[in-house]
CSV table of C-alpha atoms in Angstrom, one decimal:
chain,number,residue,atom,x,y,z
A,1,MET,CA,3.1,-14.5,26.7
A,2,LYS,CA,3.7,-18.2,27.2
A,3,SER,CA,3.3,-20.0,30.5
A,4,LEU,CA,6.0,-22.3,31.8
A,5,ARG,CA,3.6,-25.2,31.0
A,6,PHE,CA,3.4,-24.2,27.3
A,7,ILE,CA,7.2,-23.7,27.1
A,8,SER,CA,7.6,-27.2,28.5
A,9,ALA,CA,5.1,-28.6,26.0
A,10,GLU,CA,7.1,-26.9,23.1
A,11,ALA,CA,10.3,-28.5,24.4
A,12,LEU,CA,8.6,-31.9,24.4
A,13,VAL,CA,7.0,-31.8,21.0
A,14,SER,CA,10.1,-30.2,19.4
A,15,ASN,CA,11.7,-33.7,19.6
A,16,ALA,CA,9.1,-35.5,17.5
A,17,GLU,CA,10.5,-39.0,17.9
A,18,PHE,CA,10.6,-38.7,21.7
A,19,ALA,CA,7.2,-37.0,21.9
A,20,ARG,CA,5.5,-39.7,19.8
A,21,LYS,CA,7.0,-42.5,22.1
A,22,SER,CA,5.8,-40.6,25.2
A,23,ILE,CA,2.2,-40.0,24.2
A,24,SER,CA,0.9,-43.1,25.9
A,25,SER,CA,2.3,-41.7,29.3
A,26,VAL,CA,0.7,-38.2,28.9
A,27,ALA,CA,-2.1,-37.2,31.2
A,28,HIS,CA,-5.4,-36.7,29.4
A,29,ASN,CA,-5.8,-33.1,30.3
A,30,LEU,CA,-2.4,-32.2,28.7
A,31,PHE,CA,-3.4,-33.3,25.2
A,32,PRO,CA,-5.0,-29.9,24.3
A,33,LEU,CA,-1.8,-28.1,25.5
A,34,LEU,CA,0.5,-30.5,23.5
A,35,PHE,CA,-1.8,-30.1,20.4
A,36,LYS,CA,-1.5,-26.3,20.3
A,37,ALA,CA,2.2,-26.5,20.9
A,38,SER,CA,2.6,-29.0,18.1
A,39,TYR,CA,0.5,-26.9,15.8
A,40,LEU,CA,2.6,-23.8,16.5
A,41,LEU,CA,5.8,-25.7,15.7
A,42,GLU,CA,4.1,-27.6,12.7
A,43,GLN,CA,5.0,-31.0,14.1
A,44,GLY,CA,2.7,-32.9,11.8
A,45,GLU,CA,3.7,-36.4,13.0
A,46,VAL,CA,3.1,-35.5,16.6
A,47,ILE,CA,-0.3,-33.9,15.7
A,48,HIS,CA,-1.3,-37.1,14.0
A,49,ASP,CA,-0.4,-39.3,17.0
A,50,LEU,CA,-2.2,-36.9,19.4
A,51,VAL,CA,-5.4,-37.0,17.4
A,52,GLU,CA,-5.2,-40.8,16.8
A,53,ASN,CA,-5.0,-41.3,20.5
A,54,TRP,CA,-7.3,-38.5,21.6
A,55,PRO,CA,-8.7,-39.4,25.0
A,56,LEU,CA,-11.3,-36.7,25.4
A,57,ALA,CA,-14.9,-36.5,24.3
A,58,ASP,CA,-14.5,-33.3,22.4
A,59,PHE,CA,-12.1,-32.2,19.6
A,60,ASN,CA,-12.8,-28.6,18.7
A,61,MET,CA,-10.2,-27.0,16.4
A,62,GLY,CA,-11.4,-23.4,17.1
A,63,LYS,CA,-11.1,-23.8,20.9
A,64,LEU,CA,-7.9,-25.8,20.8
A,65,LEU,CA,-6.1,-23.2,18.6
A,66,GLY,CA,-7.8,-20.1,20.0
A,67,THR,CA,-6.7,-17.9,23.0
A,68,THR,CA,-5.8,-20.2,26.0
A,69,VAL,CA,-4.5,-19.6,29.5
A,70,ASP,CA,-1.1,-21.0,28.6
A,71,TYR,CA,-0.7,-19.2,25.3
A,72,GLN,CA,-2.8,-16.2,24.4
A,73,GLU,CA,-2.0,-16.1,20.7
A,74,ASP,CA,-4.9,-17.2,18.5
A,75,LEU,CA,-3.6,-19.8,16.0
A,76,SER,CA,-6.9,-20.4,14.2
A,77,HIS,CA,-5.8,-18.1,11.4
A,78,ARG,CA,-3.0,-20.6,10.5
A,79,THR,CA,-4.7,-22.8,8.0
A,80,CYS,CA,-1.5,-24.9,7.7
A,81,SER,CA,-1.9,-27.6,5.2
A,82,VAL,CA,0.6,-29.9,6.9
A,83,CYS,CA,-1.1,-29.6,10.3
A,84,LEU,CA,-4.7,-29.9,9.0
A,85,GLU,CA,-3.8,-33.0,6.9
A,86,SER,CA,-2.2,-34.5,10.0
A,87,CYS,CA,-5.4,-33.8,12.0
A,88,LEU,CA,-7.5,-35.6,9.3
A,89,THR,CA,-5.3,-38.6,9.0
A,90,GLY,CA,-5.1,-38.8,12.8
A,91,LEU,CA,-8.9,-38.9,12.9
A,92,ARG,CA,-9.0,-41.6,10.2
A,93,ASP,CA,-6.6,-43.7,12.2
A,94,TYR,CA,-8.5,-43.0,15.4
A,95,VAL,CA,-11.5,-44.7,13.8
A,96,LEU,CA,-9.5,-47.6,12.3
A,97,ASN,CA,-7.0,-48.3,15.0
A,98,HIS,CA,-8.3,-51.0,17.4
A,99,ALA,CA,-5.1,-51.1,19.4
A,100,SER,CA,-5.4,-47.6,20.9
A,101,PRO,CA,-4.1,-47.5,24.5
A,102,TYR,CA,-7.1,-45.3,25.5
A,103,VAL,CA,-10.8,-46.1,25.7
A,104,LYS,CA,-12.3,-44.3,22.8
A,105,ARG,CA,-14.4,-41.4,24.2
A,106,LEU,CA,-14.4,-39.0,21.2
A,107,LYS,CA,-18.0,-38.0,20.4
A,108,VAL,CA,-17.8,-34.6,18.6
A,109,VAL,CA,-15.2,-33.3,16.2
A,110,ASP,CA,-15.6,-29.6,15.3
A,111,LEU,CA,-13.3,-28.4,12.5
A,112,THR,CA,-15.0,-25.1,12.1
A,113,GLY,CA,-13.5,-21.8,13.4
A,114,MET,CA,-10.5,-21.9,11.1
A,115,LYS,CA,-9.9,-18.5,9.4
A,116,ASP,CA,-8.5,-18.3,5.9
A,117,VAL,CA,-6.0,-15.5,5.4
A,118,GLU,CA,-4.2,-13.6,2.6
A,119,VAL,CA,-0.7,-14.7,3.7
A,120,GLN,CA,0.1,-18.0,5.4
A,121,PHE,CA,2.1,-17.5,8.6
A,122,CYS,CA,3.1,-21.2,8.8
A,123,GLU,CA,6.6,-22.3,7.7
A,124,CYS,CA,5.4,-24.7,5.0
A,125,LYS,CA,3.4,-21.9,3.2
A,126,LYS,CA,1.3,-24.7,1.6
A,127,THR,CA,-2.2,-23.6,0.6
A,128,MET,CA,-5.2,-25.9,0.8
A,129,GLU,CA,-5.8,-27.6,-2.5
A,130,ARG,CA,-9.0,-28.3,-4.3
A,131,ASN,CA,-10.5,-31.4,-3.0
A,132,TYR,CA,-13.8,-32.3,-4.7
A,133,GLU,CA,-13.1,-36.0,-5.2
A,134,LEU,CA,-11.9,-36.5,-1.6
A,135,VAL,CA,-15.0,-34.7,-0.2
A,136,VAL,CA,-17.3,-36.8,-2.3
A,137,GLN,CA,-15.6,-40.0,-1.1
A,138,ALA,CA,-15.9,-39.0,2.5
A,139,LEU,CA,-19.6,-38.0,2.1
A,140,LEU,CA,-20.4,-41.2,0.3
A,141,LYS,CA,-19.0,-43.2,3.2
A,142,LYS,CA,-20.6,-41.3,6.0
A,143,CYS,CA,-23.4,-43.8,6.4
A,144,TYR,CA,-20.9,-46.5,7.2
A,145,CYS,CA,-18.2,-44.6,9.1
A,146,PRO,CA,-18.3,-44.7,12.9
A,147,LEU,CA,-17.3,-41.0,12.9
A,148,LYS,CA,-20.3,-39.4,11.2
A,149,ILE,CA,-19.8,-36.3,9.0
A,150,CYS,CA,-22.2,-33.4,9.8
A,151,CYS,CA,-21.8,-30.6,7.3
A,152,MET,CA,-23.1,-27.3,8.7
A,153,ALA,CA,-21.4,-24.9,6.2
A,154,PHE,CA,-20.7,-25.6,2.6
A,155,ARG,CA,-18.7,-23.6,0.0
A,156,SER,CA,-18.8,-24.5,-3.6
A,157,ASP,CA,-15.8,-23.1,-5.5
A,158,ASN,CA,-14.8,-23.8,-9.1
A,159,LEU,CA,-17.3,-26.6,-9.6
A,160,ALA,CA,-19.2,-27.5,-12.7
A,161,LEU,CA,-22.9,-27.4,-12.1
A,162,GLN,CA,-23.3,-31.1,-12.4
A,163,LYS,CA,-20.8,-31.7,-9.7
A,164,PHE,CA,-22.3,-29.0,-7.5
A,165,PHE,CA,-25.8,-30.6,-7.7
A,166,PHE,CA,-24.3,-34.0,-7.0
A,167,ILE,CA,-22.3,-33.0,-3.9
A,168,ILE,CA,-24.9,-30.7,-2.4
A,169,LYS,CA,-27.3,-33.6,-1.9
A,170,LEU,CA,-24.5,-35.6,-0.2
A,171,THR,CA,-24.0,-32.9,2.4
A,172,ASP,CA,-27.5,-33.5,3.9
A,173,PRO,CA,-29.0,-30.1,3.1
A,174,SER,CA,-31.5,-30.4,5.9
A,175,LEU,CA,-28.6,-29.7,8.3
A,176,LEU,CA,-26.9,-26.9,6.4
A,177,ARG,CA,-26.6,-23.5,8.2
A,178,LYS,CA,-24.5,-21.7,5.6
A,179,LEU,CA,-24.3,-22.2,1.8
A,180,GLU,CA,-21.8,-20.2,-0.3
A,181,ILE,CA,-21.8,-20.7,-4.1
A,182,VAL,CA,-19.0,-18.4,-5.1
A,183,HIS,CA,-18.4,-16.5,-8.3
A,184,ASN,CA,-16.9,-19.1,-10.6
A,185,VAL,CA,-19.8,-21.5,-10.3
A,186,ARG,CA,-22.0,-20.8,-13.3
A,187,LEU,CA,-25.3,-20.8,-11.4
A,188,GLU,CA,-27.9,-18.7,-13.2
A,189,MET,CA,-31.5,-18.1,-12.1
A,190,GLU,CA,-33.0,-21.1,-13.8
A,191,HIS,CA,-30.4,-23.3,-12.0
A,192,LEU,CA,-31.2,-21.7,-8.7
A,193,GLU,CA,-34.9,-22.4,-9.2
A,194,ILE,CA,-34.2,-26.0,-9.9
A,195,LEU,CA,-32.0,-26.2,-6.7
A,196,PHE,CA,-34.7,-24.7,-4.5
A,197,ASN,CA,-37.5,-26.8,-6.1
A,198,SER,CA,-35.6,-30.0,-5.6
A,199,ILE,CA,-33.8,-29.4,-2.3
A,200,HIS,CA,-35.0,-27.9,1.0
A,201,PHE,CA,-32.8,-26.0,3.4
A,202,PRO,CA,-34.9,-25.6,6.5
A,203,LEU,CA,-32.0,-24.5,8.8
A,204,LEU,CA,-30.2,-22.3,6.4
A,205,THR,CA,-29.2,-19.0,8.0
A,206,SER,CA,-26.7,-17.7,5.4
A,207,LEU,CA,-26.8,-17.8,1.6
A,208,THR,CA,-24.2,-16.4,-0.9
A,209,LEU,CA,-25.0,-16.5,-4.6
A,210,PRO,CA,-22.5,-16.1,-7.4
A,211,ALA,CA,-22.2,-13.0,-9.7
A,212,ARG,CA,-24.9,-12.6,-12.3
A,213,THR,CA,-27.2,-15.2,-10.8
A,214,PHE,CA,-30.0,-12.7,-11.7
A,215,ASN,CA,-30.0,-10.4,-14.7
A,216,VAL,CA,-33.4,-8.6,-15.1
A,217,ARG,CA,-32.2,-6.8,-18.3
A,218,ARG,CA,-33.0,-9.9,-20.3
A,219,PHE,CA,-36.1,-11.0,-18.4
A,220,THR,CA,-39.2,-12.5,-20.1
A,221,ALA,CA,-42.6,-13.2,-18.5
A,222,THR,CA,-41.3,-16.7,-17.7
A,223,ASP,CA,-38.3,-15.2,-15.9
A,224,GLU,CA,-40.6,-13.0,-13.8
A,225,ARG,CA,-42.5,-16.0,-12.7
A,226,MET,CA,-39.2,-17.8,-12.0
A,227,LEU,CA,-38.1,-14.9,-9.8
A,228,THR,CA,-41.4,-14.9,-7.9
A,229,ASN,CA,-41.0,-18.7,-7.3
A,230,ILE,CA,-37.4,-18.2,-6.0
A,231,GLY,CA,-38.6,-15.5,-3.6
A,232,GLU,CA,-41.3,-17.8,-2.3
A,233,LYS,CA,-38.8,-20.7,-1.8
A,234,MET,CA,-36.5,-18.4,0.1
A,235,GLY,CA,-39.5,-17.4,2.2
A,236,GLU,CA,-39.7,-21.1,3.3
A,237,MET,CA,-36.2,-20.7,4.8
A,238,THR,CA,-37.4,-19.4,8.1
A,239,GLN,CA,-33.9,-19.1,9.6
A,240,LEU,CA,-32.4,-17.1,6.7
A,241,THR,CA,-30.8,-13.9,8.1
A,242,GLU,CA,-27.8,-13.4,5.8
A,243,LEU,CA,-28.0,-12.9,2.0
A,244,SER,CA,-25.3,-11.9,-0.5
A,245,MET,CA,-26.2,-11.3,-4.1
A,246,SER,CA,-23.4,-9.0,-5.3
A,247,PHE,CA,-23.0,-8.4,-9.0
A,248,SER,CA,-26.5,-9.5,-9.9
A,249,ILE,CA,-28.7,-7.1,-11.8
A,250,LEU,CA,-31.8,-6.6,-9.8
A,251,THR,CA,-33.1,-3.3,-11.0
A,252,GLY,CA,-36.7,-2.8,-9.8
A,253,ARG,CA,-37.0,-6.4,-8.5
A,254,ILE,CA,-35.6,-6.4,-5.0
A,255,GLN,CA,-39.0,-6.3,-3.4
A,256,LYS,CA,-40.2,-9.3,-5.4
A,257,LEU,CA,-37.2,-11.3,-4.1
A,258,LEU,CA,-37.1,-10.2,-0.4
A,259,SER,CA,-40.7,-9.5,0.5
A,260,PRO,CA,-41.6,-13.2,0.9
A,261,LEU,CA,-39.0,-13.7,3.6
A,262,LYS,CA,-40.5,-14.4,7.0
A,263,THR,CA,-37.4,-13.6,9.0
A,264,PRO,CA,-35.8,-10.1,8.8
A,265,LEU,CA,-32.3,-10.1,7.3
A,266,LYS,CA,-29.3,-9.1,9.5
A,267,MET,CA,-26.8,-9.0,6.7
A,268,LEU,CA,-27.5,-7.9,3.1
A,269,ASP,CA,-25.0,-7.5,0.3
A,270,VAL,CA,-26.5,-6.0,-2.8
A,271,SER,CA,-23.3,-4.4,-4.1
A,272,ASN,CA,-23.2,-3.6,-7.8
A,273,CYS,CA,-26.8,-4.8,-8.3
A,274,SER,CA,-28.0,-1.7,-10.2
A,275,LEU,CA,-30.7,-0.9,-7.7
A,276,ASN,CA,-33.0,2.0,-8.5
A,277,ARG,CA,-35.1,4.4,-6.4
A,278,ALA,CA,-38.0,1.9,-6.0
A,279,ASP,CA,-35.6,-0.7,-4.7
A,280,MET,CA,-34.1,1.6,-2.2
A,281,ALA,CA,-37.5,2.8,-1.1
A,282,TYR,CA,-38.5,-0.8,-0.5
A,283,LEU,CA,-35.4,-1.5,1.6
A,284,ALA,CA,-35.8,1.7,3.6
A,285,ASN,CA,-39.4,0.9,4.5
A,286,SER,CA,-39.2,-2.9,4.8
A,287,PHE,CA,-39.1,-4.8,8.1
A,288,HIS,CA,-35.5,-5.8,7.2
A,289,ALA,CA,-34.3,-2.2,7.8
A,290,ASN,CA,-34.7,-2.3,11.5
A,291,HIS,CA,-32.6,-5.4,11.8
A,292,LEU,CA,-29.7,-4.9,9.4
A,293,GLU,CA,-26.3,-5.3,11.2
A,294,ALA,CA,-24.2,-5.4,8.0
A,295,LEU,CA,-25.1,-3.7,4.7
A,296,ASP,CA,-23.1,-3.4,1.5
A,297,LEU,CA,-24.5,-0.9,-1.1
A,298,SER,CA,-21.2,-0.5,-3.1
A,299,GLY,CA,-21.4,0.4,-6.7
A,300,HIS,CA,-24.5,2.6,-6.4
A,301,ASP,CA,-24.6,6.4,-7.0
A,302,ILE,CA,-26.1,7.1,-3.6
A,303,PRO,CA,-26.0,11.0,-3.7
A,304,ASP,CA,-27.7,11.1,-7.1
A,305,LEU,CA,-30.1,8.1,-7.0
A,306,TYR,CA,-31.6,8.0,-3.6
A,307,PRO,CA,-30.2,10.3,-0.9
A,308,SER,CA,-33.4,10.6,1.1
A,309,THR,CA,-34.3,6.9,1.1
A,310,PHE,CA,-30.7,6.1,1.9
A,311,PHE,CA,-30.7,8.2,5.0
A,312,LYS,CA,-34.1,6.7,6.0
A,313,LEU,CA,-32.6,3.2,5.7
A,314,LEU,CA,-29.6,4.3,7.9
A,315,SER,CA,-32.0,5.9,10.4
A,316,HIS,CA,-34.0,2.7,10.7
A,317,SER,CA,-31.0,0.4,11.0
A,318,SER,CA,-28.9,2.8,13.2
A,319,SER,CA,-29.6,1.0,16.5
A,320,VAL,CA,-28.1,-2.3,15.3
A,321,LEU,CA,-25.8,-1.4,12.3
A,322,ARG,CA,-22.3,-2.7,12.8
A,323,SER,CA,-20.8,-2.8,9.3
A,324,LEU,CA,-21.5,-0.4,6.4
A,325,THR,CA,-19.7,-0.6,3.0
A,326,LEU,CA,-20.1,2.2,0.5
A,327,GLU,CA,-17.4,1.6,-2.1
A,328,ASP,CA,-17.5,3.4,-5.5
A,329,CYS,CA,-20.7,5.3,-4.5
A,330,ASN,CA,-19.8,8.7,-6.0
A,331,ILE,CA,-19.6,10.3,-2.6
A,332,GLN,CA,-17.9,13.7,-3.2
A,333,ASP,CA,-16.8,16.6,-1.0
A,334,SER,CA,-20.2,18.2,-1.2
A,335,HIS,CA,-21.8,15.1,0.2
A,336,VAL,CA,-19.7,14.7,3.3
A,337,ASN,CA,-21.9,16.8,5.7
A,338,MET,CA,-24.9,14.8,4.5
A,339,LEU,CA,-23.0,11.6,5.1
A,340,ILE,CA,-22.1,12.7,8.6
A,341,LEU,CA,-25.7,13.5,9.3
A,342,GLY,CA,-26.7,10.0,8.2
A,343,LEU,CA,-24.0,8.2,10.2
A,344,SER,CA,-24.5,10.3,13.4
A,345,PRO,CA,-27.1,7.9,15.0
A,346,CYS,CA,-25.1,4.8,14.1
A,347,HIS,CA,-23.5,4.4,17.5
A,348,LYS,CA,-22.8,0.7,17.1
A,349,LEU,CA,-21.0,1.0,13.8
A,350,GLN,CA,-17.7,-1.0,14.0
A,351,ASP,CA,-16.6,-1.2,10.3
A,352,PHE,CA,-17.0,1.6,7.7
A,353,LYS,CA,-15.5,1.0,4.2
A,354,PHE,CA,-15.8,3.7,1.5
A,355,LEU,CA,-13.0,3.0,-0.9
A,356,GLY,CA,-13.2,4.4,-4.5
A,357,ASN,CA,-15.1,7.6,-3.7
A,358,PRO,CA,-13.8,10.9,-5.1
A,359,LEU,CA,-13.0,12.7,-1.9
A,360,SER,CA,-10.3,15.3,-1.3
A,361,SER,CA,-7.8,15.3,1.5
A,362,GLN,CA,-9.6,18.1,3.2
A,363,ALA,CA,-13.0,16.2,3.1
A,364,LEU,CA,-11.4,13.1,4.5
A,365,LYS,CA,-10.0,15.1,7.5
A,366,HIS,CA,-13.4,16.5,8.1
A,367,LEU,CA,-15.0,13.1,7.9
A,368,PHE,CA,-12.3,11.5,10.2
A,369,THR,CA,-12.9,14.2,12.9
A,370,PHE,CA,-16.5,13.0,13.0
A,371,LEU,CA,-15.7,9.3,12.9
A,372,CYS,CA,-13.8,9.7,16.1
A,373,GLU,CA,-17.1,10.3,17.8
A,374,LEU,CA,-18.5,6.8,16.9
A,375,PRO,CA,-17.7,4.9,20.1
A,376,LYS,CA,-17.7,1.3,18.7
A,377,LEU,CA,-15.8,2.1,15.5
A,378,LYS,CA,-12.7,-0.2,15.0
A,379,ASN,CA,-12.0,-0.4,11.2
A,380,VAL,CA,-12.1,2.3,8.5
A,381,GLU,CA,-11.1,1.7,4.9
A,382,PHE,CA,-10.8,5.1,3.1
A,383,PRO,CA,-9.9,6.0,-0.5
A,384,VAL,CA,-6.7,7.5,-1.8
A,385,PRO,CA,-7.6,11.3,-1.8
A,386,ARG,CA,-8.7,12.6,-5.1
A,387,ASP,CA,-6.0,15.3,-5.1
A,388,CYS,CA,-3.3,12.6,-5.0
A,389,TYR,CA,-4.3,11.5,-8.5
A,390,PRO,CA,-3.5,13.4,-11.7
A,391,ILE,CA,-5.9,16.1,-12.8
A,392,GLY,CA,-8.6,14.6,-15.1
A,393,THR,CA,-8.7,11.2,-13.4
A,394,THR,CA,-12.3,9.9,-13.7
A,395,TYR,CA,-14.2,7.7,-11.3
A,396,PRO,CA,-14.7,4.8,-10.8
A,397,ILE,CA,-10.9,4.4,-11.4
A,398,ASP,CA,-9.9,1.4,-13.5
A,399,ASP,CA,-7.4,-1.1,-12.1
A,400,ALA,CA,-4.7,0.1,-14.5
A,401,SER,CA,-4.8,3.7,-13.1
A,402,LEU,CA,-5.5,2.8,-9.4
A,403,CYS,CA,-1.9,2.8,-8.4
A,404,ARG,CA,-0.9,5.9,-10.4
A,405,PHE,CA,-1.1,8.5,-7.6
A,406,ASP,CA,1.4,10.6,-5.7
A,407,HIS,CA,2.4,8.1,-3.0
A,408,GLN,CA,4.4,10.7,-1.0
A,409,LYS,CA,1.4,13.0,-0.8
A,410,TYR,CA,-0.8,10.0,0.1
A,411,GLU,CA,1.5,9.0,3.0
A,412,SER,CA,1.5,12.6,4.3
A,413,VAL,CA,-2.3,12.7,4.3
A,414,ALA,CA,-2.6,9.2,5.9
A,415,LYS,CA,-0.3,10.4,8.7
A,416,GLU,CA,-2.6,13.4,9.2
A,417,LEU,CA,-5.7,11.2,9.4
A,418,ASN,CA,-4.1,8.9,11.9
A,419,LEU,CA,-3.0,12.0,13.9
A,420,ILE,CA,-6.7,13.0,14.1
A,421,LEU,CA,-7.4,9.6,15.6
A,422,LEU,CA,-4.5,9.8,18.0
A,423,GLN,CA,-5.5,13.3,19.2
A,424,ALA,CA,-9.0,12.0,19.9
A,425,ASN,CA,-7.6,9.0,21.9
A,426,ARG,CA,-8.9,6.6,19.2
A,427,GLU,CA,-5.8,4.4,18.8
A,428,ASP,CA,-8.3,1.5,18.8
A,429,VAL,CA,-9.4,2.5,15.3
A,430,LYS,CA,-7.5,0.9,12.4
A,431,ALA,CA,-7.5,3.1,9.2
A,432,SER,CA,-6.2,1.7,5.9
A,433,THR,CA,-6.4,1.9,2.1
A,434,PRO,CA,-6.4,-1.6,0.6
A,435,LEU,CA,-6.3,-0.5,-3.0
A,436,PHE,CA,-8.0,-3.6,-4.4
A,437,GLY,CA,-10.5,-4.0,-1.6
A,438,SER,CA,-10.3,-5.6,1.8
A,439,TYR,CA,-9.1,-9.2,1.8
A,440,ASP,CA,-11.8,-11.8,1.5
A,441,ALA,CA,-10.7,-15.4,1.4
A,442,ILE,CA,-13.3,-16.4,-1.2
A,443,VAL,CA,-13.0,-13.4,-3.5
A,444,GLN,CA,-9.2,-13.3,-3.3
A,445,GLU,CA,-9.1,-16.9,-4.4
A,446,THR,CA,-11.4,-16.4,-7.4
A,447,ASN,CA,-11.1,-12.7,-8.4
A,448,ASN,CA,-9.4,-13.5,-11.7
A,449,GLU,CA,-12.0,-16.1,-12.5
A,450,LEU,CA,-14.7,-13.5,-11.6
A,451,GLY,CA,-13.2,-11.1,-14.0
A,452,ALA,CA,-13.0,-13.7,-16.7
A,453,TYR,CA,-16.6,-14.6,-16.1
A,454,LEU,CA,-17.7,-11.0,-16.4
A,455,ILE,CA,-15.7,-10.6,-19.6
A,456,LYS,CA,-17.2,-13.9,-20.9
A,457,SER,CA,-20.7,-12.5,-20.1
A,458,PHE,CA,-19.9,-9.3,-22.0
A,459,LYS,CA,-18.6,-11.3,-25.0
A,460,GLU,CA,-21.8,-13.4,-25.1
A,461,THR,CA,-23.9,-10.2,-25.0
A,462,LEU,CA,-22.0,-8.8,-27.9
A,463,GLU,CA,-22.4,-12.0,-29.9
A,464,LYS,CA,-26.2,-12.0,-29.3
A,465,PHE,CA,-26.3,-8.4,-30.3
A,466,THR,CA,-24.4,-9.1,-33.5
A,467,THR,CA,-26.6,-12.0,-34.3
A,468,SER,CA,-29.7,-9.9,-33.9
A,469,LEU,CA,-28.2,-7.2,-36.2
A,470,ASN,CA,-27.5,-9.8,-38.9
A,471,LYS,CA,-31.1,-11.1,-38.7
A,472,MET,CA,-32.4,-7.6,-39.1
A,473,SER,CA,-30.3,-7.0,-42.2
């Protein structure tokens, strides 16, 4: 619902030429209202002029575009290229323009809080482009610019290692809270050790490492010492509470990496890390277990490998656990009652994702009846029932076969599952089956490159194997 004030603001900014001429006559407290209206209508020129003449001490994108009294819709998910570029050029001209009609009061500009999405809602449909050179230029000039750049979160995507090491130092790592090095950055363990030995991250709270940063299958004694050193360096990051290491191979080494940490982890992603019983036993008995709010164990055969320690881990984290992901974990019909027993104490669970498990329609209905009892649950991602696929389909299902199921039967089952939620008065729970996983802005952008990287790693392994065979012969 739009207030009369917001409707009036839309009417004003819809005429860009008139609005730009009128900005000097606008009351200071109306600037946020006009900014949101301009962003909604994608009036880039008006946005530029509003920001160039910003009369307030604070410019916070998240707050400006979030839910407001005059217009409840949250626009922070609209990462509109036209609007964001207009904001940045407006800030530039704010600094350079000495003829502004307002006394310059701006002290803090916060561009965080924007949410990347799978489909752009804006009319221009333009996605944000790669911008390494522009970012480097801006960071190199930060010492001389009146508007200082403070980088609290940094994501490195599609960068050569040389460029990554160069730019990470420019960000002032001592201020970084979040560091994401995503899959297509070829950062391996020796590079990570160099990074941690040469740069300190005292305020880092969240760390995401790319696929195959660690691979214990080819470890030497030197590699073991390297892993120990990395664990010790992570232990010096006393604020670290979120760690993602998906698609590394860490069999038998999780304790060596996590035990030096001084602060318990609240978020841990060890999906597809080939953990064994010893790893799970460590996690279940570690001081991290009682603090885990988000846990991803996808890609591990939970029923076969470590059922008892898995339930112990759930029991210890149940009082705080909000998000649990168990995709491709070989959970079958015979394990559902056991799974229900493990989830029963997790009263704060909000997100439960278990795609890729070979469960029948009947087992899913039984599980959904239980899920209705979890009071905080909001989002469930469930697999296509096993009986919707052709007889003989093996798990995990490859991408080529993932869509080859009886869609009509699936729709019928999905309706029954939603009916279970409705009959339990749980309309607040969203249930879905995103076949290729839930949308993640980072992974969605680079999943093809991730696949290419894993294929490249496999190719390199085969080449080394062939070389070894030739030497033997």
